[in-house]
Amino acid sequence: MLFLGQVGGAGGQQEEPSMRYQSPRGTHDILPAETPRWRALERRFTALCQRYGYREIRTPLFEQTDLFARTVGETSDLVTKQMYTFEDPGGDRFTLRAEGTAPALRAYLEHSLAGQSPLVKLSYVCPIFRYERPQAGRYRQHHQVGIEVLGSQDPAVDAEVIAFGAAYLADLGITGYTLKLNSVGCPACRPNHRDALRSAVHQHLGDLCADCQRRFDENPLRMLDCKRERCGELLANAPGSAEYLCEECGTHFARLRELLDALGIEYELDARLVRGLDYYTKTAFEFMHTAGLGAQSAIIGGGRYDGLIEECGGKPTPGIGFGSGIERVLLVRQALGVDDGLSDEIDAFVITLGAGARVAGLRLLAELRAAGLSADTDYLGRSLKSQMKEAHRQNARFALIAGEDELARGVVAVRSMQDSEQTEVPTSAVVEHVKSAKPDSEVDPR
Ligand SMILES: [Zn+2]
Ligand SMILES: [Zn+2]
């Protein structure tokens, strides 16, 4: 047994440990005080998935590097600058999950989920790893919830996915967002838009940032996504994709807008919304919010990717989905003052007095827990006063005081921490007493 007091050495002086570890830059710990918020969010998301018919998929934390390079685009910022790629001892190259869609599609194809059902609806909650400059709500390991629908190009599916996003935010008490909507076209109509973009900015090419000059050649649409102010100004009057849609894309977009109107979902058309990843076709959307994020930022981003499954080696299959950063959503909730009112109350704190009461007290503790109640006790040999303090600190509904004297009489002193009223309850009836005092609404599915 090593006692902490001895670590400092014979001198008894406390020495600073020679090394202090920190979580890697851009990552964060989710501490016990915060996990209830995370669980509440995940619980609401999961409940929505059930209502909308989305089934959860869990994929590995890392994938073959090539999966992301192929699907996201070899020249995208994500692939060239932001991936956590490593070689394993066997010499294979892997990348920590850099986004949520490609792994889900890889699994969809690998396990022939299309063979089980022509329309597959998936959901996930997972960490995402990107080497980014850390800022409000942006981390190198952040977490996302997301959904994907594979197998239909019906604009009603686009409407459902967007409606899901709106319902998710509503369930979380988030108001005041802006839904931005665009259609980025398809391989048939995109070249026209690309050409129009190139000729619109050609004369200013030298004034664009180095990234945009590269994008000009590789994928001019991405210039619209540039966050640099100067590029934004130069591209302010550049043509939007919606002006160049082919008939199919135009009809699809018009139908989606009709459906969103019919569902009462408000949106703003944003011709500049292109999303950062190469694989989007037709519908692109972002739910934007400013609260808690410094600038207007996407809290949900998604779109259609009708060519992506083919790109992953499958048969041509349409798909659409969204991802939503949990950290950002929690920041928005916090800024809006929305919380779940989750109490960290416990039902009972068992106070034992005297060695003779200890075993009976621990048995009572076990019975409370077995009955589904939250209960704790003192393990530090503290005085009655200190144990009462601890019961307060833990927000116990009841302090159950088991002293040798009470136990001898077959009772436990039950003290309501709210009104300090104390009664004696037969030991065998204590569990029922605590249970009956618990409001139904607080029976938590956690
Ligand atoms: Zn098109
Ligand atoms: Zn730029």
PDB file of N, CA, C and O in Angstrom, residues 137 143-145 165 168-170 172 174-179 275 285-293 295-302 322-333 336:
ATOM      1  N   GLY A 137     -15.824  26.437 -29.962  1.00  0.00           N
ATOM      2  CA  GLY A 137     -16.608  25.341 -30.510  1.00  0.00           C
ATOM      3  C   GLY A 137     -15.883  24.522 -31.570  1.00  0.00           C
ATOM      4  O   GLY A 137     -16.466  23.648 -32.194  1.00  0.00           O
ATOM      5  N   HIS A 143     -17.030  16.353 -31.563  1.00  0.00           N
ATOM      6  CA  HIS A 143     -17.998  15.258 -31.611  1.00  0.00           C
ATOM      7  C   HIS A 143     -19.199  15.670 -32.438  1.00  0.00           C
ATOM      8  O   HIS A 143     -19.576  16.842 -32.443  1.00  0.00           O
ATOM      9  N   GLN A 144     -19.744  14.726 -33.124  1.00  0.00           N
ATOM     10  CA  GLN A 144     -20.872  15.028 -34.005  1.00  0.00           C
ATOM     11  C   GLN A 144     -22.004  14.035 -33.808  1.00  0.00           C
ATOM     12  O   GLN A 144     -21.777  12.866 -33.497  1.00  0.00           O
ATOM     13  N   VAL A 145     -23.204  14.532 -34.039  1.00  0.00           N
ATOM     14  CA  VAL A 145     -24.308  13.629 -34.324  1.00  0.00           C
ATOM     15  C   VAL A 145     -24.561  13.787 -35.821  1.00  0.00           C
ATOM     16  O   VAL A 145     -24.274  14.844 -36.383  1.00  0.00           O
ATOM     17  N   GLY A 165     -33.297  18.128 -38.850  1.00  0.00           N
ATOM     18  CA  GLY A 165     -32.386  19.120 -38.267  1.00  0.00           C
ATOM     19  C   GLY A 165     -33.145  20.174 -37.475  1.00  0.00           C
ATOM     20  O   GLY A 165     -32.760  20.535 -36.359  1.00  0.00           O
ATOM     21  N   TYR A 168     -34.477  18.659 -34.296  1.00  0.00           N
ATOM     22  CA  TYR A 168     -33.379  18.444 -33.341  1.00  0.00           C
ATOM     23  C   TYR A 168     -33.105  19.736 -32.573  1.00  0.00           C
ATOM     24  O   TYR A 168     -33.035  19.745 -31.334  1.00  0.00           O
ATOM     25  N   LEU A 169     -32.977  20.841 -33.307  1.00  0.00           N
ATOM     26  CA  LEU A 169     -32.707  22.118 -32.644  1.00  0.00           C
ATOM     27  C   LEU A 169     -33.887  22.524 -31.767  1.00  0.00           C
ATOM     28  O   LEU A 169     -33.709  23.019 -30.657  1.00  0.00           O
ATOM     29  N   ALA A 170     -35.109  22.281 -32.264  1.00  0.00           N
ATOM     30  CA  ALA A 170     -36.293  22.631 -31.467  1.00  0.00           C
ATOM     31  C   ALA A 170     -36.313  21.834 -30.167  1.00  0.00           C
ATOM     32  O   ALA A 170     -36.569  22.376 -29.096  1.00  0.00           O
ATOM     33  N   LEU A 172     -33.887  20.784 -28.571  1.00  0.00           N
ATOM     34  CA  LEU A 172     -32.830  21.252 -27.683  1.00  0.00           C
ATOM     35  C   LEU A 172     -33.097  22.679 -27.205  1.00  0.00           C
ATOM     36  O   LEU A 172     -32.277  23.276 -26.510  1.00  0.00           O
ATOM     37  N   ILE A 174     -33.264  25.346 -29.051  1.00  0.00           N
ATOM     38  CA  ILE A 174     -32.469  26.335 -29.786  1.00  0.00           C
ATOM     39  C   ILE A 174     -33.345  27.065 -30.797  1.00  0.00           C
ATOM     40  O   ILE A 174     -33.891  26.455 -31.713  1.00  0.00           O
ATOM     41  N   THR A 175     -33.472  28.364 -30.599  1.00  0.00           N
ATOM     42  CA  THR A 175     -34.210  29.192 -31.553  1.00  0.00           C
ATOM     43  C   THR A 175     -33.251  30.243 -32.090  1.00  0.00           C
ATOM     44  O   THR A 175     -32.119  30.350 -31.629  1.00  0.00           O
ATOM     45  N   GLY A 176     -33.719  31.003 -33.064  1.00  0.00           N
ATOM     46  CA  GLY A 176     -32.918  32.120 -33.558  1.00  0.00           C
ATOM     47  C   GLY A 176     -31.853  31.711 -34.559  1.00  0.00           C
ATOM     48  O   GLY A 176     -30.934  32.468 -34.835  1.00  0.00           O
ATOM     49  N   TYR A 177     -31.990  30.544 -35.128  1.00  0.00           N
ATOM     50  CA  TYR A 177     -31.005  30.133 -36.135  1.00  0.00           C
ATOM     51  C   TYR A 177     -31.488  30.547 -37.519  1.00  0.00           C
ATOM     52  O   TYR A 177     -32.651  30.908 -37.708  1.00  0.00           O
ATOM     53  N   THR A 178     -30.587  30.501 -38.482  1.00  0.00           N
ATOM     54  CA  THR A 178     -30.947  30.740 -39.870  1.00  0.00           C
ATOM     55  C   THR A 178     -30.637  29.477 -40.654  1.00  0.00           C
ATOM     56  O   THR A 178     -29.547  28.929 -40.530  1.00  0.00           O
ATOM     57  N   LEU A 179     -31.607  29.026 -41.429  1.00  0.00           N
ATOM     58  CA  LEU A 179     -31.372  27.870 -42.298  1.00  0.00           C
ATOM     59  C   LEU A 179     -31.028  28.393 -43.681  1.00  0.00           C
ATOM     60  O   LEU A 179     -31.825  29.080 -44.315  1.00  0.00           O
ATOM     61  N   ARG A 275     -20.450  24.371 -49.243  1.00  0.00           N
ATOM     62  CA  ARG A 275     -19.933  23.336 -48.354  1.00  0.00           C
ATOM     63  C   ARG A 275     -18.509  22.992 -48.760  1.00  0.00           C
ATOM     64  O   ARG A 275     -18.141  23.060 -49.908  1.00  0.00           O
ATOM     65  N   PHE A 285     -27.159  22.551 -47.356  1.00  0.00           N
ATOM     66  CA  PHE A 285     -27.829  23.402 -46.367  1.00  0.00           C
ATOM     67  C   PHE A 285     -26.988  23.519 -45.103  1.00  0.00           C
ATOM     68  O   PHE A 285     -26.162  22.650 -44.805  1.00  0.00           O
ATOM     69  N   GLU A 286     -27.207  24.621 -44.412  1.00  0.00           N
ATOM     70  CA  GLU A 286     -26.541  24.828 -43.128  1.00  0.00           C
ATOM     71  C   GLU A 286     -27.496  25.551 -42.202  1.00  0.00           C
ATOM     72  O   GLU A 286     -28.147  26.511 -42.607  1.00  0.00           O
ATOM     73  N   PHE A 287     -27.568  25.083 -40.978  1.00  0.00           N
ATOM     74  CA  PHE A 287     -28.266  25.827 -39.930  1.00  0.00           C
ATOM     75  C   PHE A 287     -27.199  26.665 -39.236  1.00  0.00           C
ATOM     76  O   PHE A 287     -26.235  26.114 -38.702  1.00  0.00           O
ATOM     77  N   MET A 288     -27.368  27.988 -39.282  1.00  0.00           N
ATOM     78  CA  MET A 288     -26.350  28.880 -38.739  1.00  0.00           C
ATOM     79  C   MET A 288     -26.843  29.523 -37.449  1.00  0.00           C
ATOM     80  O   MET A 288     -28.025  29.838 -37.308  1.00  0.00           O
ATOM     81  N   HIS A 289     -25.891  29.740 -36.537  1.00  0.00           N
ATOM     82  CA  HIS A 289     -26.232  30.471 -35.316  1.00  0.00           C
ATOM     83  C   HIS A 289     -25.058  31.354 -34.929  1.00  0.00           C
ATOM     84  O   HIS A 289     -23.927  31.058 -35.289  1.00  0.00           O
ATOM     85  N   THR A 290     -25.343  32.417 -34.197  1.00  0.00           N
ATOM     86  CA  THR A 290     -24.260  33.297 -33.757  1.00  0.00           C
ATOM     87  C   THR A 290     -23.999  33.154 -32.265  1.00  0.00           C
ATOM     88  O   THR A 290     -22.880  33.363 -31.813  1.00  0.00           O
ATOM     89  N   ALA A 291     -25.043  32.787 -31.506  1.00  0.00           N
ATOM     90  CA  ALA A 291     -24.922  32.808 -30.044  1.00  0.00           C
ATOM     91  C   ALA A 291     -23.781  31.921 -29.567  1.00  0.00           C
ATOM     92  O   ALA A 291     -23.705  30.745 -29.915  1.00  0.00           O
ATOM     93  N   GLY A 292     -22.887  32.517 -28.786  1.00  0.00           N
ATOM     94  CA  GLY A 292     -21.824  31.741 -28.148  1.00  0.00           C
ATOM     95  C   GLY A 292     -20.687  31.344 -29.073  1.00  0.00           C
ATOM     96  O   GLY A 292     -19.729  30.725 -28.645  1.00  0.00           O
ATOM     97  N   LEU A 293     -20.777  31.686 -30.350  1.00  0.00           N
ATOM     98  CA  LEU A 293     -19.784  31.190 -31.301  1.00  0.00           C
ATOM     99  C   LEU A 293     -18.924  32.302 -31.890  1.00  0.00           C
ATOM    100  O   LEU A 293     -18.085  32.064 -32.727  1.00  0.00           O
ATOM    101  N   ALA A 295     -18.805  34.384 -34.279  1.00  0.00           N
ATOM    102  CA  ALA A 295     -19.354  34.775 -35.576  1.00  0.00           C
ATOM    103  C   ALA A 295     -20.427  33.759 -35.966  1.00  0.00           C
ATOM    104  O   ALA A 295     -20.568  32.728 -35.322  1.00  0.00           O
ATOM    105  N   GLN A 296     -21.154  34.103 -37.003  1.00  0.00           N
ATOM    106  CA  GLN A 296     -22.168  33.160 -37.458  1.00  0.00           C
ATOM    107  C   GLN A 296     -21.483  31.862 -37.898  1.00  0.00           C
ATOM    108  O   GLN A 296     -20.572  31.872 -38.715  1.00  0.00           O
ATOM    109  N   SER A 297     -21.913  30.761 -37.315  1.00  0.00           N
ATOM    110  CA  SER A 297     -21.268  29.490 -37.612  1.00  0.00           C
ATOM    111  C   SER A 297     -22.327  28.433 -37.842  1.00  0.00           C
ATOM    112  O   SER A 297     -23.433  28.521 -37.317  1.00  0.00           O
ATOM    113  N   ALA A 298     -21.933  27.430 -38.623  1.00  0.00           N
ATOM    114  CA  ALA A 298     -22.860  26.332 -38.899  1.00  0.00           C
ATOM    115  C   ALA A 298     -22.955  25.436 -37.671  1.00  0.00           C
ATOM    116  O   ALA A 298     -21.943  25.024 -37.105  1.00  0.00           O
ATOM    117  N   ILE A 299     -24.166  25.147 -37.239  1.00  0.00           N
ATOM    118  CA  ILE A 299     -24.332  24.174 -36.166  1.00  0.00           C
ATOM    119  C   ILE A 299     -24.872  22.857 -36.717  1.00  0.00           C
ATOM    120  O   ILE A 299     -24.801  21.831 -36.050  1.00  0.00           O
ATOM    121  N   ILE A 300     -25.407  22.913 -37.933  1.00  0.00           N
ATOM    122  CA  ILE A 300     -25.731  21.687 -38.667  1.00  0.00           C
ATOM    123  C   ILE A 300     -25.342  21.966 -40.109  1.00  0.00           C
ATOM    124  O   ILE A 300     -25.638  23.030 -40.628  1.00  0.00           O
ATOM    125  N   GLY A 301     -24.665  21.029 -40.730  1.00  0.00           N
ATOM    126  CA  GLY A 301     -24.323  21.215 -42.135  1.00  0.00           C
ATOM    127  C   GLY A 301     -24.543  19.912 -42.884  1.00  0.00           C
ATOM    128  O   GLY A 301     -24.187  18.850 -42.387  1.00  0.00           O
ATOM    129  N   GLY A 302     -25.166  20.015 -44.031  1.00  0.00           N
ATOM    130  CA  GLY A 302     -25.396  18.775 -44.754  1.00  0.00           C
ATOM    131  C   GLY A 302     -25.720  18.997 -46.202  1.00  0.00           C
ATOM    132  O   GLY A 302     -25.699  20.125 -46.699  1.00  0.00           O
ATOM    133  N   PHE A 322     -26.678  14.890 -42.843  1.00  0.00           N
ATOM    134  CA  PHE A 322     -26.084  16.069 -42.202  1.00  0.00           C
ATOM    135  C   PHE A 322     -25.243  15.644 -41.025  1.00  0.00           C
ATOM    136  O   PHE A 322     -25.367  14.524 -40.516  1.00  0.00           O
ATOM    137  N   GLY A 323     -24.358  16.534 -40.616  1.00  0.00           N
ATOM    138  CA  GLY A 323     -23.594  16.353 -39.394  1.00  0.00           C
ATOM    139  C   GLY A 323     -23.761  17.604 -38.544  1.00  0.00           C
ATOM    140  O   GLY A 323     -23.969  18.698 -39.090  1.00  0.00           O
ATOM    141  N   SER A 324     -23.678  17.439 -37.238  1.00  0.00           N
ATOM    142  CA  SER A 324     -23.859  18.586 -36.352  1.00  0.00           C
ATOM    143  C   SER A 324     -22.892  18.467 -35.187  1.00  0.00           C
ATOM    144  O   SER A 324     -22.877  17.456 -34.486  1.00  0.00           O
ATOM    145  N   GLY A 325     -22.066  19.488 -35.015  1.00  0.00           N
ATOM    146  CA  GLY A 325     -21.063  19.451 -33.953  1.00  0.00           C
ATOM    147  C   GLY A 325     -21.691  19.624 -32.574  1.00  0.00           C
ATOM    148  O   GLY A 325     -22.387  20.597 -32.325  1.00  0.00           O
ATOM    149  N   ILE A 326     -21.434  18.656 -31.708  1.00  0.00           N
ATOM    150  CA  ILE A 326     -22.056  18.697 -30.383  1.00  0.00           C
ATOM    151  C   ILE A 326     -21.525  19.874 -29.560  1.00  0.00           C
ATOM    152  O   ILE A 326     -22.285  20.590 -28.914  1.00  0.00           O
ATOM    153  N   GLU A 327     -20.203  20.103 -29.609  1.00  0.00           N
ATOM    154  CA  GLU A 327     -19.629  21.197 -28.812  1.00  0.00           C
ATOM    155  C   GLU A 327     -20.279  22.524 -29.175  1.00  0.00           C
ATOM    156  O   GLU A 327     -20.613  23.328 -28.314  1.00  0.00           O
ATOM    157  N   ARG A 328     -20.427  22.777 -30.466  1.00  0.00           N
ATOM    158  CA  ARG A 328     -21.012  24.044 -30.904  1.00  0.00           C
ATOM    159  C   ARG A 328     -22.451  24.171 -30.445  1.00  0.00           C
ATOM    160  O   ARG A 328     -22.882  25.229 -29.989  1.00  0.00           O
ATOM    161  N   VAL A 329     -23.203  23.097 -30.591  1.00  0.00           N
ATOM    162  CA  VAL A 329     -24.610  23.136 -30.189  1.00  0.00           C
ATOM    163  C   VAL A 329     -24.724  23.402 -28.688  1.00  0.00           C
ATOM    164  O   VAL A 329     -25.563  24.178 -28.238  1.00  0.00           O
ATOM    165  N   LEU A 330     -23.822  22.795 -27.920  1.00  0.00           N
ATOM    166  CA  LEU A 330     -23.862  23.022 -26.472  1.00  0.00           C
ATOM    167  C   LEU A 330     -23.495  24.469 -26.136  1.00  0.00           C
ATOM    168  O   LEU A 330     -24.058  25.062 -25.217  1.00  0.00           O
ATOM    169  N   LEU A 331     -22.547  25.039 -26.895  1.00  0.00           N
ATOM    170  CA  LEU A 331     -22.194  26.447 -26.676  1.00  0.00           C
ATOM    171  C   LEU A 331     -23.390  27.348 -26.956  1.00  0.00           C
ATOM    172  O   LEU A 331     -23.651  28.301 -26.229  1.00  0.00           O
ATOM    173  N   VAL A 332     -24.113  27.045 -28.023  1.00  0.00           N
ATOM    174  CA  VAL A 332     -25.293  27.842 -28.365  1.00  0.00           C
ATOM    175  C   VAL A 332     -26.344  27.717 -27.263  1.00  0.00           C
ATOM    176  O   VAL A 332     -26.907  28.710 -26.804  1.00  0.00           O
ATOM    177  N   ARG A 333     -26.564  26.493 -26.807  1.00  0.00           N
ATOM    178  CA  ARG A 333     -27.559  26.294 -25.737  1.00  0.00           C
ATOM    179  C   ARG A 333     -27.168  27.097 -24.502  1.00  0.00           C
ATOM    180  O   ARG A 333     -27.993  27.736 -23.875  1.00  0.00           O
ATOM    181  N   LEU A 336     -27.764  30.737 -24.970  1.00  0.00           N
ATOM    182  CA  LEU A 336     -29.196  31.047 -24.969  1.00  0.00           C
ATOM    183  C   LEU A 336     -29.818  30.814 -23.591  1.00  0.00           C
ATOM    184  O   LEU A 336     -30.993  31.083 -23.383  1.00  0.00           O
TER     185      LEU A 336
END
